mmCIF file of C-alpha atoms in Angstrom:
data_model
loop_
_atom_site.group_PDB
_atom_site.id
_atom_site.type_symbol
_atom_site.label_atom_id
_atom_site.label_comp_id
_atom_site.label_asym_id
_atom_site.label_seq_id
_atom_site.Cartn_x
_atom_site.Cartn_y
_atom_site.Cartn_z
ATOM 1 C CA MET A 28 30.143 74.662 -7.581
ATOM 2 C CA ILE A 29 30.323 73.970 -3.613
ATOM 3 C CA GLU A 30 33.651 75.498 -1.923
ATOM 4 C CA SER A 31 35.382 72.478 -0.664
ATOM 5 C CA ILE A 32 36.006 73.921 2.804
ATOM 6 C CA LEU A 33 32.499 73.858 3.514
ATOM 7 C CA LEU A 34 32.186 70.041 2.912
ATOM 8 C CA ALA A 35 35.290 69.528 5.146
ATOM 9 C CA THR A 36 33.483 71.109 8.040
ATOM 10 C CA ALA A 37 31.103 68.981 10.155
ATOM 11 C CA ARG A 38 28.008 69.623 12.126
ATOM 12 C CA ILE A 39 27.983 67.681 15.144
ATOM 13 C CA CYS A 40 25.274 67.138 17.537
ATOM 14 C CA THR A 41 25.569 65.377 20.918
ATOM 15 C CA PHE A 42 22.951 63.141 22.472
ATOM 16 C CA ASP A 43 22.127 61.248 25.675
ATOM 17 C CA GLY A 44 20.222 58.670 24.275
ATOM 18 C CA GLN A 45 17.477 60.302 22.100
ATOM 19 C CA ARG A 46 17.963 63.600 24.160
ATOM 20 C CA LEU A 47 19.822 66.543 22.308
ATOM 21 C CA LEU A 48 22.574 67.985 24.459
ATOM 22 C CA THR A 49 24.657 70.369 22.266
ATOM 23 C CA ASN A 50 25.633 71.584 19.117
ATOM 24 C CA ALA A 51 29.463 71.739 18.187
ATOM 25 C CA SER A 52 31.708 71.936 14.785
ATOM 26 C CA GLY A 53 34.312 69.692 13.618
ATOM 27 C CA LEU A 54 36.252 68.365 10.584
ATOM 28 C CA PHE A 55 36.774 65.636 8.548
ATOM 29 C CA PHE A 56 40.395 64.017 8.355
ATOM 30 C CA GLU A 57 41.768 61.245 6.285
ATOM 31 C CA ARG A 58 44.830 59.145 6.800
ATOM 32 C CA ASN A 59 45.394 56.382 4.482
ATOM 33 C CA THR A 60 42.156 54.759 4.030
ATOM 34 C CA ARG A 61 40.947 55.653 7.365
ATOM 35 C CA LEU A 62 38.363 58.642 7.901
ATOM 36 C CA PHE A 63 38.026 60.605 11.270
ATOM 37 C CA VAL A 64 35.846 63.336 12.613
ATOM 38 C CA VAL A 65 37.846 65.729 14.808
ATOM 39 C CA THR A 66 36.325 68.048 17.361
ATOM 40 C CA SER A 67 37.105 69.408 20.566
ATOM 41 C CA ARG A 68 37.672 67.119 23.646
ATOM 42 C CA HIS A 69 35.063 68.929 25.748
ATOM 43 C CA VAL A 70 32.248 67.834 22.985
ATOM 44 C CA MET A 71 32.975 64.336 23.950
ATOM 45 C CA ILE A 72 32.843 64.828 27.922
ATOM 46 C CA ASP A 73 32.930 67.632 29.893
ATOM 47 C CA GLU A 74 33.296 67.067 33.699
ATOM 48 C CA PRO A 75 33.047 70.589 34.948
ATOM 49 C CA SER A 76 29.770 71.247 33.049
ATOM 50 C CA LYS A 77 28.584 67.552 33.767
ATOM 51 C CA HIS A 78 28.255 66.960 29.813
ATOM 52 C CA PHE A 79 28.073 63.192 29.307
ATOM 53 C CA PRO A 80 26.777 62.319 25.783
ATOM 54 C CA ASP A 81 26.752 58.761 24.807
ATOM 55 C CA ARG A 82 26.658 59.453 21.049
ATOM 56 C CA ILE A 83 27.271 62.095 18.565
ATOM 57 C CA GLU A 84 25.496 62.656 15.150
ATOM 58 C CA VAL A 85 27.398 64.001 12.156
ATOM 59 C CA GLU A 86 25.757 65.699 9.413
ATOM 60 C CA PHE A 87 26.424 64.381 5.826
ATOM 61 C CA HIS A 88 25.285 65.563 2.491
ATOM 62 C CA ILE A 89 23.880 62.600 0.652
ATOM 63 C CA ASP A 90 23.040 64.182 -3.000
ATOM 64 C CA SER A 91 25.949 65.874 -5.205
ATOM 65 C CA GLY A 92 23.114 67.206 -7.446
ATOM 66 C CA ASN A 93 20.929 68.278 -4.476
ATOM 67 C CA ILE A 94 23.036 69.758 -1.783
ATOM 68 C CA ALA A 95 20.067 70.532 0.485
ATOM 69 C CA LYS A 96 19.503 66.639 0.959
ATOM 70 C CA SER A 97 21.266 65.315 4.113
ATOM 71 C CA THR A 98 21.343 62.901 6.977
ATOM 72 C CA GLY A 99 22.591 62.586 10.367
ATOM 73 C CA PHE A 100 25.144 59.720 10.893
ATOM 74 C CA SER A 101 25.239 58.346 14.416
ATOM 75 C CA ILE A 102 28.437 57.257 15.887
ATOM 76 C CA PRO A 103 28.378 55.789 19.606
ATOM 77 C CA LEU A 104 31.173 57.263 21.548
ATOM 78 C CA TYR A 105 31.299 54.014 24.223
ATOM 79 C CA ARG A 106 31.812 50.366 23.596
ATOM 80 C CA ASN A 107 31.672 47.955 26.475
ATOM 81 C CA GLY A 108 32.178 51.052 28.766
ATOM 82 C CA LYS A 109 35.077 52.018 27.195
ATOM 83 C CA SER A 110 35.300 55.345 25.088
ATOM 84 C CA LEU A 111 35.849 54.972 21.350
ATOM 85 C CA TRP A 112 37.563 58.326 20.914
ATOM 86 C CA ARG A 113 41.216 59.342 21.203
ATOM 87 C CA GLN A 114 42.292 62.388 22.903
ATOM 88 C CA GLY A 115 45.738 63.821 23.572
ATOM 89 C CA THR A 116 48.445 65.206 26.098
ATOM 90 C CA ASP A 117 51.561 66.787 25.894
ATOM 91 C CA THR A 118 54.126 67.739 28.781
ATOM 92 C CA ALA A 119 51.686 70.915 29.833
ATOM 93 C CA GLY A 120 48.494 68.514 30.091
ATOM 94 C CA GLU A 121 45.566 67.388 28.202
ATOM 95 C CA ILE A 122 44.839 68.753 24.712
ATOM 96 C CA ASP A 123 41.382 69.775 24.050
ATOM 97 C CA VAL A 124 41.233 67.676 20.733
ATOM 98 C CA ALA A 125 39.429 64.693 20.206
ATOM 99 C CA VAL A 126 39.031 62.042 17.271
ATOM 100 C CA ILE A 127 36.833 59.257 16.506
ATOM 101 C CA GLU A 128 36.891 56.889 13.490
ATOM 102 C CA ILE A 129 34.038 56.629 11.079
ATOM 103 C CA GLU A 130 33.409 52.945 9.754
ATOM 104 C CA ARG A 131 33.563 53.756 6.252
ATOM 105 C CA PRO A 132 31.223 50.891 4.998
ATOM 106 C CA ALA A 133 28.448 52.213 7.333
ATOM 107 C CA LEU A 134 28.408 55.493 5.470
ATOM 108 C CA PRO A 135 25.579 56.494 3.086
ATOM 109 C CA LYS A 136 27.050 55.263 -0.462
ATOM 110 C CA THR A 137 26.352 58.749 -1.821
ATOM 111 C CA ALA A 138 27.750 60.741 1.079
ATOM 112 C CA VAL A 139 29.659 64.183 -0.036
ATOM 113 C CA TYR A 140 32.268 65.165 1.707
ATOM 114 C CA ARG A 141 36.091 66.567 1.613
ATOM 115 C CA ALA A 142 38.669 65.640 3.946
ATOM 116 C CA PHE A 143 41.911 67.155 5.436
ATOM 117 C CA THR A 144 44.953 64.927 5.160
ATOM 118 C CA PRO A 145 48.415 65.109 6.639
ATOM 119 C CA LYS A 146 49.385 66.907 3.618
ATOM 120 C CA HIS A 147 47.548 69.854 5.121
ATOM 121 C CA LEU A 148 49.371 70.145 8.057
ATOM 122 C CA LEU A 149 52.407 72.474 8.497
ATOM 123 C CA GLY A 150 56.087 70.981 8.443
ATOM 124 C CA THR A 151 57.318 73.554 10.907
ATOM 125 C CA LEU A 152 55.306 76.206 13.153
ATOM 126 C CA ASP A 153 57.956 79.258 12.257
ATOM 127 C CA GLN A 154 56.342 79.551 8.584
ATOM 128 C CA ILE A 155 53.513 81.483 9.667
ATOM 129 C CA GLU A 156 53.829 85.028 11.080
ATOM 130 C CA ILE A 157 51.510 86.953 13.471
ATOM 131 C CA GLY A 158 48.643 88.704 12.165
ATOM 132 C CA THR A 159 48.158 86.195 9.555
ATOM 133 C CA SER A 160 44.582 86.052 8.154
ATOM 134 C CA LEU A 161 42.647 83.058 8.811
ATOM 135 C CA LEU A 162 38.999 81.668 8.678
ATOM 136 C CA VAL A 163 37.255 79.900 11.585
ATOM 137 C CA VAL A 164 34.714 77.573 9.642
ATOM 138 C CA GLY A 165 31.968 76.081 11.807
ATOM 139 C CA PHE A 166 28.525 76.591 13.534
ATOM 140 C CA PRO A 167 28.390 78.999 16.041
ATOM 141 C CA LEU A 168 25.410 78.640 18.177
ATOM 142 C CA GLY A 169 24.181 76.223 15.904
ATOM 143 C CA PHE A 170 23.633 78.902 13.256
ATOM 144 C CA HIS A 171 23.931 77.753 9.616
ATOM 145 C CA ASP A 172 22.575 77.724 6.333
ATOM 146 C CA THR A 173 19.436 75.354 7.284
ATOM 147 C CA LEU A 174 18.491 74.925 3.646
ATOM 148 C CA HIS A 175 21.689 73.683 2.347
ATOM 149 C CA HIS A 176 23.031 72.609 5.564
ATOM 150 C CA MET A 177 26.324 74.675 5.326
ATOM 151 C CA PRO A 178 28.607 76.230 7.886
ATOM 152 C CA VAL A 179 29.531 79.825 8.144
ATOM 153 C CA ALA A 180 33.145 81.358 8.072
ATOM 154 C CA ARG A 181 34.390 84.179 10.726
ATOM 155 C CA HIS A 182 37.588 86.107 9.644
ATOM 156 C CA ALA A 183 40.195 85.618 12.238
ATOM 157 C CA VAL A 184 44.036 86.547 12.629
ATOM 158 C CA ILE A 185 46.853 85.004 14.490
ATOM 159 C CA ALA A 186 47.081 86.762 17.707
ATOM 160 C CA SER A 187 50.265 85.399 19.290
ATOM 161 C CA SER A 188 53.664 84.080 17.915
ATOM 162 C CA PHE A 189 52.607 81.032 16.080
ATOM 163 C CA GLY A 190 55.966 79.378 16.504
ATOM 164 C CA MET A 191 55.852 79.742 20.310
ATOM 165 C CA ARG A 192 53.326 78.012 22.467
ATOM 166 C CA PHE A 193 51.079 80.389 24.310
ATOM 167 C CA GLN A 194 51.867 80.251 27.910
ATOM 168 C CA GLY A 195 53.629 76.807 27.288
ATOM 169 C CA GLU A 196 50.431 75.258 26.381
ATOM 170 C CA GLY A 197 49.754 73.526 23.053
ATOM 171 C CA TYR A 198 47.555 76.271 21.270
ATOM 172 C CA PHE A 199 48.050 79.494 19.720
ATOM 173 C CA LEU A 200 45.799 82.553 19.830
ATOM 174 C CA THR A 201 43.240 84.014 17.390
ATOM 175 C CA ASP A 202 41.616 87.240 17.155
ATOM 176 C CA ALA A 203 37.952 86.730 16.176
ATOM 177 C CA ARG A 204 34.351 86.782 16.962
ATOM 178 C CA THR A 205 33.382 83.095 18.103
ATOM 179 C CA HIS A 206 30.465 81.843 19.880
ATOM 180 C CA ARG A 207 29.436 78.437 21.842
ATOM 181 C CA GLY A 208 28.757 75.831 18.907
ATOM 182 C CA THR A 209 32.240 76.715 17.221
ATOM 183 C CA SER A 210 34.155 74.336 19.315
ATOM 184 C CA GLY A 211 36.172 71.954 17.161
ATOM 185 C CA ALA A 212 35.811 74.099 14.136
ATOM 186 C CA PRO A 213 38.951 74.251 11.837
ATOM 187 C CA VAL A 214 41.180 77.192 11.909
ATOM 188 C CA VAL A 215 42.540 77.403 8.222
ATOM 189 C CA MET A 216 44.573 79.595 5.931
ATOM 190 C CA ARG A 217 44.001 80.000 2.236
ATOM 191 C CA LEU A 218 46.744 78.603 -0.043
ATOM 192 C CA PRO A 219 47.345 80.272 -3.513
ATOM 193 C CA ARG A 220 44.813 79.506 -6.090
ATOM 194 C CA ASP A 221 47.283 77.944 -8.279
ATOM 195 C CA SER A 222 48.549 75.502 -5.560
ATOM 196 C CA GLU A 223 48.492 71.815 -6.681
ATOM 197 C CA VAL A 224 49.865 70.088 -3.659
ATOM 198 C CA HIS A 225 46.302 69.830 -1.767
ATOM 199 C CA GLY A 226 44.007 69.247 -4.780
ATOM 200 C CA ASP A 227 40.560 70.603 -4.487
ATOM 201 C CA LEU A 228 40.909 71.523 -0.826
ATOM 202 C CA PRO A 229 43.335 74.343 -0.964
ATOM 203 C CA TRP A 230 43.473 75.213 2.579
ATOM 204 C CA MET A 231 46.137 74.712 5.262
ATOM 205 C CA LEU A 232 44.823 73.277 8.528
ATOM 206 C CA LEU A 233 46.591 75.218 11.221
ATOM 207 C CA GLY A 234 44.661 74.222 14.263
ATOM 208 C CA ILE A 235 41.169 73.300 16.033
ATOM 209 C CA HIS A 236 39.489 76.169 17.635
ATOM 210 C CA SER A 237 38.570 75.329 21.372
ATOM 211 C CA ALA A 238 37.241 78.065 23.344
ATOM 212 C CA ARG A 239 37.257 81.999 23.934
ATOM 213 C CA LEU A 240 39.802 83.241 26.247
ATOM 214 C CA ASP A 241 38.962 86.079 29.153
ATOM 215 C CA VAL A 242 40.978 87.284 32.043
ATOM 216 C CA GLY A 243 39.332 87.195 35.709
ATOM 217 C CA THR A 244 40.280 90.667 36.606
ATOM 218 C CA ARG A 245 38.022 91.997 33.919
ATOM 219 C CA ASP A 246 35.301 94.421 35.229
ATOM 220 C CA LEU A 247 32.337 92.793 33.315
ATOM 221 C CA LYS A 248 30.593 96.271 33.461
ATOM 222 C CA LEU A 249 33.358 98.475 32.235
ATOM 223 C CA ASP A 250 35.792 96.187 30.002
ATOM 224 C CA GLU A 251 34.580 94.443 26.788
ATOM 225 C CA ALA A 252 35.682 90.709 26.657
ATOM 226 C CA LEU A 253 39.119 90.298 24.940
ATOM 227 C CA GLY A 254 37.891 88.662 21.698
ATOM 228 C CA LEU A 255 40.887 86.135 21.728
ATOM 229 C CA ASN A 256 40.521 82.532 21.431
ATOM 230 C CA CYS A 257 42.680 79.475 21.913
ATOM 231 C CA ALA A 258 43.256 77.134 18.898
ATOM 232 C CA TRP A 259 45.094 73.742 19.280
ATOM 233 C CA TYR A 260 47.750 73.070 16.843
ATOM 234 C CA ALA A 261 46.713 70.673 14.333
ATOM 235 C CA ASP A 262 49.806 68.492 14.132
ATOM 236 C CA ILE A 263 48.244 66.792 17.250
ATOM 237 C CA LEU A 264 46.250 64.824 14.590
ATOM 238 C CA LEU A 265 49.177 62.860 13.426
ATOM 239 C CA THR A 266 49.626 61.449 16.902
ATOM 240 C CA LEU A 267 45.858 60.860 17.459
ATOM 241 C CA THR A 268 45.360 59.134 13.991
ATOM 242 C CA GLU A 269 48.115 56.876 14.366
ATOM 243 C CA HIS A 270 47.158 53.008 13.647
#
């Protein structure tokens, strides 16, 4: 059996036409009958680095009996000059999370995946304590099980007060070893094995990993990197997936 969290995590490649640009991570999110791919906003567009893809490819498994079979599902990012993804803002500014809807009729009929739903989101932020154990599931530097097309998981803990936006921004901190390519990965907390609320995906979706944090005053020769990361609160998905 394949653990459901691995099938709820998406491998994303960005393209400019046929030219491969970057690798990233993401997740599937379902609301009512609609299906979305969620990733970091800077995967879709990033002005400082001049990253301007015109489409993404999301990898889907296509044979439940042979998980080694997969295909890339192409999703255009623009139509008639307008972006098709949604991104969020709050009182502190832009949020580094974006969603784009998948046209379900266009999916391979045998596509195998799992999706988070609003039931996988927290009702209140003060339910989680600092130091809580988490996983960040994704494709660091594009690394993954290339035979079975599966992501890998890195252990993390919550490194800031979860109920308090760090420095007023819409994210919390995690302590984890992460790399490029992890952008957009789900940050999840395991639920008790006897939990029946979330069906065959017994994970609480707490955040979407964005980037590593560092301090400008760090001496690159004497000081190690902080090893801290920002993860945007997952409840932004309720706003971004409204009809």
